[in-house]
């Protein structure tokens, strides 16, 4: 019992530490990456190659004055204060079902660690993720409402419309993957993708379900409010949208939530469509060394997609809000349904 | 039943004061918006936040000392502001400037045009969410500002022209440096275009946005790229040539549809034409004096004069009234292109969304310095 608890606590601590340190690293990658794309240097003064810049930024944010805008009182003030907390809690708690490595039955203090995932027994897996993840929209709407600022309000309204629309496309494009796997558990999804076709093509879902993978990736960009779908922030139109009025650590909470969501989104892309921790030839290695290798593979794949997020952001212009909705409803959802039909037909004919 | 549907709950328009502190209004412009959701029902530009009384200042200074004030009108493109003023005073006094001075003026003016268009492209793209072109254009703009600095010591407020010619000749090696930059520049324009011109999202955001027909554009008094984007071939450099623009060969690019995308294409092509003009001027740069013989204290005859030049934003005109033997303008009115172009904002954004307002403000390429004066 106690050992069980200790093992879980260690897992939670390790994962949350990795996630929260992932944020400053991502910020650094974003800033240096954008600098590279834009033919400039980027932050390079604090620490080697500017690596300590995010630390300094965090210290700066923590020591800033925490302002509440005038006229935000009573219930609105409660909502205003609650919103960043929701954003951060939702962002951190969605990651607990993501399997980030293979567990060949390892033990810690004589007790099975039960897989490299914080909540191994949550068979709902992906459903839990979507259910909790969709709560994230409350943070944006409440922040927009509670700020007593018209730009924030517009940002909050955009957020609700955008996230609800794209959640549909996202969920439908995942249905194909779940059908092939026959399970909601993300561990099973990954294990299903182990092995190869003809000995060299990895059995990743992206190959038979390319349309699904693309719709999922586009939807994820919209869900994480990244360019070209960052209507919610759209600094040129709405100043910065829902978090215009936030300062200090409350602003930092939104900022961190955004980056944690990016990490979760990249992990999901990897788990659902790019074989998770597997590589052709490496699926279920034994021992601690093998487990660490799978974690390394997973991290490398996630890092690639995180870089992809950065890359896209600094290359493309922004959609207009109505165009984004049109894209979501007229293209993404039909394409996702098409993918789901194709998987159904292919399974019925015995191809998948 | 019958009759119009009653809304289930009260709906009201939202009033939004867009600016004067807003990242996308290009200065201290304020647009009073009436919104239905995100749809613009009414947009009223409110100006005056940058009023400095420039026209009044003109009345207290001798002609040559007015020139620094002109720098601060359209502070993005100071050379054409200087040029407009000195060309007007020269017309009033009947001065012909030496050819070398005219050619150097044209080089400076066209460099100013390029730098202005680069800044326009940078901010316009950033308003539509494309952040990266900003840094590319500023890389080249920096080189142009370095050229200005090498010529007159200043980078933005140049004060680079005098009635009757120029204050300084070009320093040694300047022409070579400029030629080198102009050699490389068209490739840079191609680079910006690869990021934007055929980009699907860019086209979605600009094609068919802020459309104005040729007749309407003329009725509203638009000049410069907003007029040419609607397909009207009107360029002061061609129709009323000043300095030596009649001696150089260049095209006036025009658009077809009068939308934001066409205005974008027009400005991109104008940069290429400016490069052509600069190269021709440098090839033909004559030797000789840079100043006509003018008295130390300029005394104007009584009269009124209007002259205009093609500034990057459109027709920049000066109207000067003088008293007998006056050494300074009795009254000087500036016709800034941005002020007139901005008037068309409510027409251009009618029925569009808030996001398009940003695109339209960007495509008009306004500078509040010359709107408020």
XYZ file of C-alpha atoms in Angstrom:
725
model
C 0.000 0.000 0.000
C 2.619 2.549 1.107
C 5.021 1.476 -1.573
C 2.235 1.767 -4.107
C 1.652 5.336 -3.002
C 5.345 6.191 -3.031
C 5.787 4.817 -6.557
C 2.821 6.864 -7.770
C 4.087 9.977 -6.026
C 7.489 9.531 -7.627
C 5.879 9.154 -11.040
C 3.737 12.248 -10.553
C 6.722 14.237 -9.352
C 8.957 13.150 -12.209
C 6.339 13.777 -14.866
C 5.262 17.145 -13.542
C 8.872 18.208 -13.149
C 9.646 17.155 -16.699
C 6.543 18.938 -17.990
C 7.236 22.114 -16.096
C 10.884 22.156 -17.110
C 9.759 21.385 -20.627
C 8.046 24.770 -20.693
C 11.168 26.919 -20.258
C 13.012 24.704 -22.700
C 10.210 25.158 -25.216
C 10.258 28.910 -24.651
C 13.960 28.898 -25.346
C 13.500 26.744 -28.451
C 10.722 29.047 -29.642
C 12.790 32.168 -29.183
C 16.020 30.798 -30.586
C 14.155 28.968 -33.353
C 12.272 32.066 -34.392
C 15.542 33.982 -34.328
C 17.106 31.395 -36.607
C 14.162 31.605 -39.016
C 14.228 35.392 -38.921
C 17.942 35.850 -39.489
C 18.766 37.254 -36.061
C 20.443 35.980 -32.909
C 17.761 35.682 -30.264
C 18.463 35.650 -26.529
C 22.106 34.643 -26.048
C 23.301 36.589 -23.016
C 22.060 34.653 -19.976
C 23.810 31.337 -19.536
C 25.290 29.208 -22.327
C 23.494 30.013 -25.614
C 20.899 31.940 -23.628
C 19.584 28.757 -22.015
C 18.932 30.500 -18.710
C 16.821 33.217 -20.347
C 13.487 31.505 -19.494
C 14.611 31.257 -15.855
C 15.248 34.979 -15.770
C 11.903 35.580 -17.471
C 10.154 33.482 -14.835
C 11.837 35.409 -12.034
C 10.834 38.645 -13.707
C 7.211 37.534 -14.024
C 7.064 36.371 -10.432
C 8.316 39.690 -9.113
C 5.907 41.757 -11.202
C 2.890 43.400 -9.640
C -0.265 41.324 -9.918
C -2.908 43.717 -11.205
C -6.654 43.311 -11.237
C -8.292 45.690 -13.695
C -10.600 48.374 -12.409
C -14.242 47.356 -12.313
C -13.524 43.655 -11.854
C -15.314 42.995 -8.598
C -17.502 40.411 -6.933
C -18.186 37.300 -8.985
C -16.268 38.671 -11.921
C -13.192 39.024 -9.754
C -13.578 35.402 -8.657
C -13.829 34.280 -12.291
C -10.923 36.514 -13.216
C -8.747 34.902 -10.573
C -10.003 31.386 -11.283
C -9.342 31.364 -15.038
C -5.539 31.009 -15.017
C -5.793 28.283 -12.403
C -8.191 26.304 -14.599
C -5.892 26.745 -17.567
C -2.900 25.370 -15.730
C -4.713 22.547 -13.934
C -6.320 21.327 -17.149
C -3.039 21.520 -19.024
C -1.130 19.525 -16.425
C -3.833 16.948 -15.765
C -4.334 15.958 -19.396
C -0.819 14.607 -19.622
C -1.350 11.833 -17.060
C -2.708 9.325 -19.585
C 0.076 9.775 -22.121
C 2.399 6.749 -22.142
C 5.927 7.977 -22.640
C 7.897 4.742 -22.568
C 7.689 0.940 -22.496
C 7.581 -0.859 -19.175
C 8.863 -4.450 -19.463
C 7.611 -5.240 -15.932
C 10.129 -3.134 -14.004
C 10.031 -2.857 -10.240
C 10.804 -0.010 -7.871
C 11.303 -0.872 -4.150
C 10.003 -4.337 -4.976
C 6.810 -2.955 -6.434
C 5.752 -2.943 -10.094
C 5.873 0.582 -11.503
C 2.931 -0.196 -13.747
C 3.971 1.412 -17.006
C 5.529 4.729 -17.896
C 2.322 6.655 -17.578
C 1.014 8.451 -14.508
C -2.415 6.821 -14.530
C -1.905 3.314 -15.931
C -5.241 1.880 -14.893
C -7.324 4.540 -16.571
C -8.654 2.420 -19.412
C -10.626 5.351 -20.735
C -7.308 6.884 -21.761
C -8.072 9.010 -24.742
C -11.650 9.732 -23.675
C -10.402 11.120 -20.379
C -7.968 13.269 -22.301
C -10.603 14.800 -24.537
C -13.040 15.234 -21.673
C -10.595 17.059 -19.450
C -8.918 18.847 -22.323
C -12.160 20.412 -23.440
C -12.489 22.036 -20.019
C -9.607 24.243 -21.080
C -11.990 26.429 -23.006
C -13.532 27.550 -19.725
C -10.288 29.178 -18.745
C -10.282 31.270 -21.901
C -13.947 32.206 -21.770
C -13.874 33.060 -18.080
C -10.714 35.099 -18.533
C -12.328 36.954 -21.413
C -15.495 37.571 -19.446
C -13.894 38.382 -16.136
C -11.413 40.905 -17.493
C -14.023 43.579 -18.131
C -12.314 44.364 -21.415
C -13.938 44.241 -24.834
C -10.879 42.829 -26.544
C -10.674 40.065 -23.965
C -14.350 39.353 -24.401
C -13.974 39.042 -28.166
C -11.006 36.753 -27.586
C -13.014 34.605 -25.189
C -15.915 34.317 -27.616
C -13.585 33.370 -30.424
C -11.965 30.803 -28.144
C -15.193 29.041 -27.331
C -16.345 28.884 -30.951
C -12.980 27.785 -32.256
C -12.226 25.128 -29.680
C -15.650 23.564 -29.842
C -15.578 23.414 -33.648
C -12.136 21.902 -33.867
C -12.706 19.441 -31.061
C -15.217 17.700 -33.327
C -12.740 17.300 -36.142
C -10.076 16.198 -33.700
C -12.196 13.525 -32.058
C -13.533 12.183 -35.347
C -10.048 11.875 -36.773
C -8.993 9.853 -33.744
C -11.899 7.423 -34.122
C -10.091 5.662 -36.972
C -7.101 4.973 -34.746
C -9.271 3.664 -31.944
C -11.183 1.399 -34.340
C -8.007 -0.240 -35.567
C -6.668 -0.639 -32.051
C -9.906 -1.757 -30.484
C -9.049 -0.072 -27.205
C -9.170 3.346 -25.574
C -5.910 2.800 -23.744
C -3.062 4.725 -25.318
C -0.636 1.945 -24.351
C -2.538 -0.420 -26.621
C -2.585 2.198 -29.364
C 1.209 2.325 -29.270
C 1.725 -1.420 -29.069
C -0.599 -1.858 -32.032
C 1.801 0.253 -34.079
C 4.849 -1.876 -33.285
C 6.263 -3.962 -36.109
C 6.573 -3.324 -39.815
C 4.941 -3.973 -43.140
C 7.180 -5.751 -45.678
C 9.967 -5.598 -43.146
C 10.798 -1.901 -43.549
C 7.678 0.294 -43.466
C 6.836 1.006 -39.838
C 3.304 0.017 -38.918
C 2.449 3.544 -37.839
C -1.109 4.756 -38.143
C 0.013 7.729 -40.183
C 0.589 5.549 -43.230
C -2.862 4.028 -43.729
C -4.586 7.034 -42.124
C -2.728 9.966 -43.627
C -5.883 12.080 -43.898
C -6.716 11.407 -40.287
C -3.204 12.353 -39.202
C -3.331 15.614 -41.134
C -6.773 16.618 -39.848
C -5.684 15.726 -36.337
C -2.559 17.838 -36.607
C -4.423 20.837 -38.002
C -7.096 20.509 -35.321
C -4.427 20.334 -32.659
C -2.937 23.590 -33.931
C -6.348 25.171 -33.528
C -6.870 23.629 -30.103
C -3.576 24.952 -28.800
C -4.281 28.397 -30.304
C -1.079 28.530 -32.264
C -0.545 30.407 -35.493
C -2.038 30.162 -38.123
C -5.058 29.656 -35.849
C -4.252 31.987 -32.983
C -7.488 33.958 -33.379
C -7.877 33.912 -29.653
C -4.766 35.997 -29.123
C -4.365 37.696 -32.496
C -2.225 40.489 -31.144
C -2.805 42.712 -34.159
C -6.575 42.628 -33.787
C -7.374 41.930 -30.161
C -4.201 43.224 -28.517
C -3.570 39.781 -26.988
C -7.155 38.640 -26.559
C -8.225 36.904 -23.398
C -5.068 37.507 -21.369
C -4.711 41.219 -22.174
C -5.416 42.232 -18.593
C -3.350 39.592 -16.838
C 0.038 40.281 -15.368
C 2.604 38.596 -13.179
C 2.187 34.880 -12.413
C -1.395 34.831 -13.666
C -0.131 35.732 -17.088
C 2.646 33.193 -16.642
C 0.029 30.522 -15.834
C -1.650 31.080 -19.183
C 1.700 31.110 -20.868
C 2.764 27.859 -19.213
C -0.577 26.243 -19.934
C -0.149 27.086 -23.614
C 3.248 25.408 -23.769
C 2.181 22.382 -21.723
C -0.755 21.987 -24.089
C 1.710 22.045 -26.952
C 3.754 19.292 -25.325
C 0.624 17.202 -24.719
C -0.541 17.815 -28.278
C 2.798 16.750 -29.747
C 2.787 13.676 -27.519
C -0.668 12.806 -28.783
C 0.374 13.180 -32.407
C 3.290 10.855 -31.710
C 1.247 8.306 -29.756
C -1.723 8.181 -32.082
C -0.096 8.400 -35.480
C 3.674 8.043 -35.247
C 4.156 4.901 -33.259
C 4.685 6.357 -29.772
C 7.896 5.046 -28.241
C 8.430 2.400 -30.916
C 10.808 2.392 -33.828
C 10.989 -0.365 -36.428
C 12.900 -3.079 -34.598
C 12.495 -1.501 -31.156
C 9.097 -2.146 -29.613
C 9.349 -4.001 -26.331
C 12.977 -3.951 -25.107
C 13.718 -5.377 -21.651
C 15.412 -3.932 -18.582
C 15.922 -0.393 -17.348
C 18.209 0.410 -20.264
C 15.566 -0.613 -22.789
C 12.932 1.386 -20.936
C 15.147 4.464 -20.993
C 15.744 3.935 -24.715
C 11.990 3.952 -25.394
C 11.605 7.141 -23.357
C 14.410 8.661 -25.408
C 12.748 7.689 -28.688
C 9.468 9.147 -27.508
C 11.125 12.373 -26.403
C 12.904 12.712 -29.753
C 9.666 12.305 -31.685
C 7.854 14.789 -29.453
C 10.709 17.251 -29.859
C 10.364 17.046 -33.625
C 6.682 17.925 -33.496
C 7.305 20.716 -31.026
C 9.807 22.136 -33.475
C 7.166 21.754 -36.163
C 4.833 23.932 -34.068
C 7.520 26.606 -33.846
C 8.382 26.333 -37.502
C 4.796 26.836 -38.657
C 4.189 29.724 -36.298
C 7.028 31.802 -37.669
C 6.286 31.084 -41.319
C 2.566 31.562 -41.917
C 0.139 34.470 -41.660
C -3.000 34.186 -39.574
C -6.431 33.063 -40.794
C -9.450 35.250 -40.334
C -11.956 34.047 -37.793
C -14.780 33.216 -40.218
C -12.321 31.509 -42.569
C -11.110 29.409 -39.669
C -14.651 28.326 -38.860
C -15.334 27.581 -42.522
C -12.187 25.478 -42.710
C -13.201 23.615 -39.575
C -16.750 22.821 -40.564
C -16.481 22.522 -44.344
C -13.135 20.770 -44.672
C -11.809 19.300 -41.470
C -14.927 17.472 -40.313
C -15.777 15.955 -43.731
C -12.152 14.889 -44.167
C -12.098 13.346 -40.703
C -15.311 11.471 -41.493
C -13.785 10.313 -44.773
C -10.810 8.910 -42.872
C -13.108 7.172 -40.438
C -15.135 5.635 -43.318
C -11.970 4.491 -45.061
C -10.715 2.789 -41.909
C -14.080 1.081 -41.508
C -14.080 -0.174 -45.097
C -10.451 -1.274 -44.906
C -11.138 -3.187 -41.707
C -14.215 -4.849 -43.153
C -12.162 -5.972 -46.148
C -9.444 -7.199 -43.844
C -6.676 -4.814 -44.914
C -6.134 -3.309 -41.488
C -47.185 34.421 -37.039
C -45.753 36.690 -39.701
C -43.719 39.809 -39.395
C -40.018 39.951 -38.616
C -38.653 37.541 -36.050
C -38.225 38.967 -32.587
C -34.834 38.208 -31.069
C -35.111 35.917 -28.065
C -33.057 38.223 -25.881
C -31.829 41.756 -26.058
C -29.048 42.282 -28.557
C -27.141 45.477 -28.792
C -24.257 46.765 -30.838
C -20.914 46.874 -29.187
C -18.957 50.089 -29.333
C -15.246 49.514 -29.448
C -12.645 52.217 -29.355
C -9.927 50.730 -31.544
C -6.869 52.700 -30.501
C -5.252 55.173 -29.961
C -3.172 52.683 -28.003
C -3.438 49.604 -30.143
C -0.669 47.575 -31.753
C -2.192 47.635 -35.235
C -3.263 51.232 -35.795
C 0.193 52.325 -36.961
C 0.542 55.125 -34.484
C -2.079 57.011 -32.567
C -5.062 56.528 -34.826
C -8.323 55.838 -33.061
C -11.174 54.125 -34.868
C -14.558 54.291 -33.219
C -16.184 51.002 -34.161
C -19.747 49.826 -33.958
C -19.753 46.059 -33.987
C -22.354 43.389 -34.425
C -20.389 40.453 -33.084
C -17.240 40.869 -35.105
C -18.914 42.523 -38.069
C -18.203 46.198 -38.526
C -21.348 48.292 -38.812
C -19.634 51.630 -38.647
C -16.039 52.775 -38.455
C -15.124 56.356 -37.757
C -11.469 57.348 -37.753
C -10.666 59.911 -35.068
C -7.426 61.780 -35.528
C -5.485 64.546 -33.873
C -3.513 62.674 -31.220
C -0.237 63.631 -32.874
C -1.023 67.252 -33.731
C 2.081 69.404 -33.374
C 1.065 72.527 -35.265
C 3.581 72.011 -38.058
C 1.755 74.295 -40.459
C 1.848 77.112 -37.913
C 5.529 76.516 -37.353
C 6.127 77.008 -41.082
C 4.873 80.570 -40.714
C 7.614 81.565 -38.330
C 10.694 80.213 -40.043
C 12.675 81.272 -43.114
C 12.141 78.888 -46.031
C 15.232 76.785 -45.491
C 14.526 76.390 -41.800
C 11.091 74.953 -42.586
C 12.712 71.870 -44.100
C 13.426 70.088 -40.789
C 9.727 70.383 -39.965
C 8.835 68.588 -43.173
C 10.967 65.620 -42.063
C 8.541 65.050 -39.254
C 5.433 64.826 -41.403
C 5.822 61.376 -42.898
C 8.744 60.397 -40.735
C 9.111 57.094 -42.571
C 10.049 58.747 -45.859
C 11.728 62.051 -45.085
C 13.401 62.667 -48.494
C 10.152 63.063 -50.404
C 8.848 65.449 -47.748
C 11.946 67.634 -48.140
C 11.669 67.348 -51.900
C 8.045 68.432 -51.959
C 8.781 71.543 -49.957
C 11.890 72.631 -51.835
C 10.282 71.930 -55.214
C 7.368 74.171 -54.209
C 9.585 77.006 -53.016
C 11.739 76.705 -56.146
C 8.599 76.989 -58.252
C 7.652 80.103 -56.323
C 11.068 81.680 -56.703
C 11.658 80.419 -60.246
C 14.889 78.609 -59.432
C 16.289 75.883 -61.678
C 18.528 73.480 -59.828
C 21.726 72.002 -61.323
C 21.337 68.522 -62.842
C 23.614 66.825 -60.324
C 21.453 68.062 -57.474
C 18.303 66.856 -59.228
C 19.716 63.391 -59.773
C 20.924 63.043 -56.198
C 17.523 64.191 -54.991
C 15.890 61.491 -57.061
C 18.223 58.834 -55.688
C 17.440 59.905 -52.137
C 13.716 60.108 -52.809
C 13.597 56.642 -54.325
C 15.643 55.182 -51.485
C 13.129 56.797 -49.168
C 10.310 55.227 -51.156
C 11.877 51.793 -50.865
C 12.455 52.169 -47.143
C 8.886 53.366 -46.667
C 7.481 50.439 -48.625
C 9.668 48.041 -46.666
C 8.260 49.365 -43.419
C 4.764 49.149 -44.842
C 5.294 45.536 -45.881
C 6.740 44.626 -42.506
C 3.887 46.098 -40.500
C 1.170 45.011 -42.913
C 2.402 41.421 -42.782
C 2.692 41.486 -39.006
C -0.870 42.771 -38.757
C -1.986 39.719 -40.686
C 0.031 37.433 -38.441
C 3.089 36.866 -40.633
C 5.813 37.966 -38.270
C 8.907 36.819 -40.097
C 8.869 39.185 -43.149
C 9.288 42.039 -40.664
C 12.819 40.985 -39.853
C 13.752 40.396 -43.485
C 12.575 43.821 -44.594
C 14.213 45.542 -41.656
C 17.514 43.971 -42.630
C 17.378 45.830 -45.966
C 15.833 48.963 -44.518
C 18.792 49.146 -42.183
C 21.148 49.280 -45.159
C 19.164 52.125 -46.678
C 19.236 54.037 -43.414
C 22.987 53.469 -43.303
C 23.208 55.048 -46.751
C 21.231 58.052 -45.506
C 23.509 58.279 -42.507
C 26.573 58.200 -44.730
C 25.088 60.987 -46.814
C 23.830 63.460 -44.236
C 24.508 62.016 -40.795
C 20.862 61.391 -39.946
C 18.877 58.237 -40.486
C 15.235 59.272 -40.277
C 14.843 63.032 -40.124
C 17.273 63.786 -42.900
C 16.921 67.501 -43.593
C 18.740 66.526 -46.772
C 17.635 69.176 -49.293
C 17.805 72.931 -49.608
C 15.973 75.437 -51.750
C 18.124 75.525 -54.871
C 19.870 72.198 -54.465
C 21.465 70.132 -51.775
C 23.498 70.912 -48.658
C 26.164 68.260 -49.305
C 27.589 66.323 -52.194
C 27.707 62.540 -52.048
C 30.664 61.286 -49.998
C 33.394 59.161 -51.589
C 32.365 55.571 -52.228
C 28.682 56.267 -51.618
C 27.615 55.588 -55.188
C 29.458 52.260 -55.235
C 27.900 51.238 -51.939
C 24.446 52.187 -53.152
C 25.001 50.383 -56.461
C 25.990 47.250 -54.593
C 22.877 47.415 -52.482
C 20.648 47.991 -55.511
C 22.301 45.080 -57.275
C 21.327 42.734 -54.463
C 17.934 44.218 -53.646
C 15.647 42.671 -56.311
C 16.621 39.222 -55.022
C 15.480 40.300 -51.572
C 12.124 41.420 -52.952
C 11.757 37.944 -54.456
C 12.501 36.537 -51.035
C 9.646 38.495 -49.429
C 7.380 37.439 -52.229
C 8.124 33.746 -51.724
C 6.825 34.126 -48.187
C 3.646 35.955 -49.134
C 2.567 36.373 -52.754
C 1.356 32.848 -53.427
C 0.666 31.954 -49.804
C -2.898 30.627 -49.561
C -3.580 32.219 -46.206
C -2.127 35.560 -47.317
C -4.365 35.536 -50.381
C -7.374 34.581 -48.294
C -6.724 37.519 -46.033
C -6.109 40.089 -48.787
C -7.940 39.162 -52.013
C -11.312 40.911 -52.175
C -10.747 42.777 -48.908
C -11.180 46.553 -48.833
C -12.276 46.864 -52.444
C -12.652 50.314 -53.962
C -13.494 50.947 -57.611
C -11.521 53.350 -59.776
C -14.361 55.923 -59.845
C -14.830 55.789 -56.096
C -11.094 56.007 -55.538
C -10.982 59.195 -57.628
C -14.057 60.593 -55.886
C -12.467 60.066 -52.502
C -9.305 61.759 -53.722
C -7.104 58.738 -53.169
C -3.581 58.954 -54.511
C -0.554 56.734 -54.581
C -0.763 52.940 -54.348
C -4.409 52.911 -53.132
C -5.419 54.734 -56.333
C -3.142 52.722 -58.602
C -4.328 49.475 -57.010
C -7.754 50.293 -58.430
C -6.297 50.547 -61.919
C -5.821 54.297 -62.354
C -2.488 55.137 -63.918
C -1.709 58.296 -61.979
C 1.732 59.103 -60.755
C 2.922 62.680 -60.190
C 6.383 61.644 -61.362
C 4.873 60.877 -64.777
C 2.072 63.413 -65.133
C 3.776 66.494 -63.654
C 7.449 65.561 -63.663
C 9.616 67.442 -61.195
C 13.385 67.374 -60.742
C 14.503 65.125 -63.623
C 11.902 62.358 -63.518
C 11.102 62.990 -67.197
C 14.610 61.807 -68.087
C 14.462 58.394 -66.438
C 12.626 55.380 -67.684
C 10.233 53.557 -65.365
C 6.831 51.906 -65.338
C 3.829 52.860 -63.208
C 2.429 49.562 -61.939
C -1.344 49.367 -61.591
C -3.720 46.826 -60.133
C -7.049 45.547 -61.416
C -9.439 44.808 -58.609
C -8.649 47.580 -56.151
C -8.355 45.164 -53.244
C -5.723 44.753 -50.578
C -3.884 42.117 -52.580
C -3.573 44.367 -55.655
C -2.287 47.223 -53.558
C 0.257 44.803 -52.137
C 1.368 43.800 -55.632
C 1.537 47.442 -56.758
C 3.835 48.370 -53.902
C 6.075 45.354 -54.472
C 6.447 46.352 -58.126
C 7.050 49.989 -57.180
C 10.062 48.909 -55.175
C 11.465 47.207 -58.271
C 10.815 50.339 -60.355
C 12.523 52.481 -57.717
C 15.579 50.283 -58.043
C 15.509 50.919 -61.798
C 15.270 54.680 -61.278
C 18.143 54.697 -58.791
C 20.330 52.646 -61.103
C 19.647 54.968 -64.031
C 20.337 58.034 -61.909
C 23.633 56.611 -60.729
C 24.670 55.686 -64.258
C 23.989 59.176 -65.532
C 25.002 61.136 -62.451
C 26.526 64.297 -63.959
C 29.368 66.273 -62.438
C 28.912 69.857 -61.465
C 27.617 72.036 -58.690
C 24.980 70.826 -56.267
C 23.554 74.230 -55.488
C 21.985 76.811 -57.791
C 22.989 80.434 -57.289
C 20.527 81.553 -54.651
C 20.802 84.503 -52.273
C 21.603 83.780 -48.632
C 18.262 85.182 -47.499
C 15.450 84.010 -49.738
C 12.864 86.678 -50.443
C 9.723 85.566 -52.222
C 7.444 87.686 -54.386
C 3.867 88.028 -53.252
C 1.836 85.103 -54.441
C 0.482 81.644 -54.027
C 1.971 78.437 -55.245
C 1.067 74.767 -55.138
C 3.317 71.952 -56.151
C 3.275 68.299 -55.342
C 5.510 65.275 -55.494
C 4.815 61.579 -55.534
C 5.525 60.509 -51.970
C 5.516 56.776 -51.161
C 1.987 57.140 -49.807
C 0.602 59.278 -52.627
C 0.478 62.895 -53.694
C 2.240 65.115 -51.188
C 1.488 68.760 -51.978
C 2.487 72.051 -50.411
C 0.448 75.219 -50.843
C 2.394 78.318 -49.904
C 1.109 81.880 -49.658
C 3.682 84.657 -49.404
C 3.604 88.346 -48.633
C 5.721 90.858 -50.634
C 9.424 90.305 -49.960
C 8.501 87.724 -47.362
C 11.348 85.574 -46.166
C 8.980 83.010 -44.773
C 5.625 81.560 -45.790
C 2.633 83.648 -44.765
C 0.648 80.444 -44.781
C 1.715 76.950 -45.724
C -0.797 74.165 -46.122
C 0.288 70.591 -46.535
C -1.755 68.113 -48.507
C -0.658 64.846 -46.951
C -1.543 61.673 -48.855
C -2.269 59.640 -45.710
C -4.874 62.137 -44.509
C -6.836 61.949 -47.741
C -6.399 58.194 -48.096
C -7.581 57.580 -44.552
C -10.904 59.241 -45.347
C -11.845 56.201 -47.399
C -11.493 53.857 -44.391
C -15.231 53.708 -43.563
C -16.001 52.822 -47.190
C -13.292 50.190 -47.391
C -14.230 48.357 -44.194
C -17.988 48.535 -44.609
C -19.440 45.143 -43.684
C -16.079 43.499 -43.060
C -14.789 41.963 -39.845
C -12.513 43.384 -37.172
C -9.627 41.344 -38.548
C -10.115 43.022 -41.939
C -10.025 46.475 -40.391
C -6.439 45.727 -39.464
C -5.706 44.611 -43.019
C -7.287 47.766 -44.452
C -5.429 50.120 -42.116
C -2.274 48.323 -43.159
C -3.000 48.532 -46.863
C -3.722 52.272 -46.721
C -0.198 52.705 -45.356
C -0.932 55.698 -43.179
C 1.512 57.642 -41.076
C -0.080 59.667 -38.325
C 2.722 62.215 -38.398
C 1.433 63.655 -41.644
C -2.240 63.112 -40.882
C -2.222 65.146 -37.694
C 0.717 67.443 -38.598
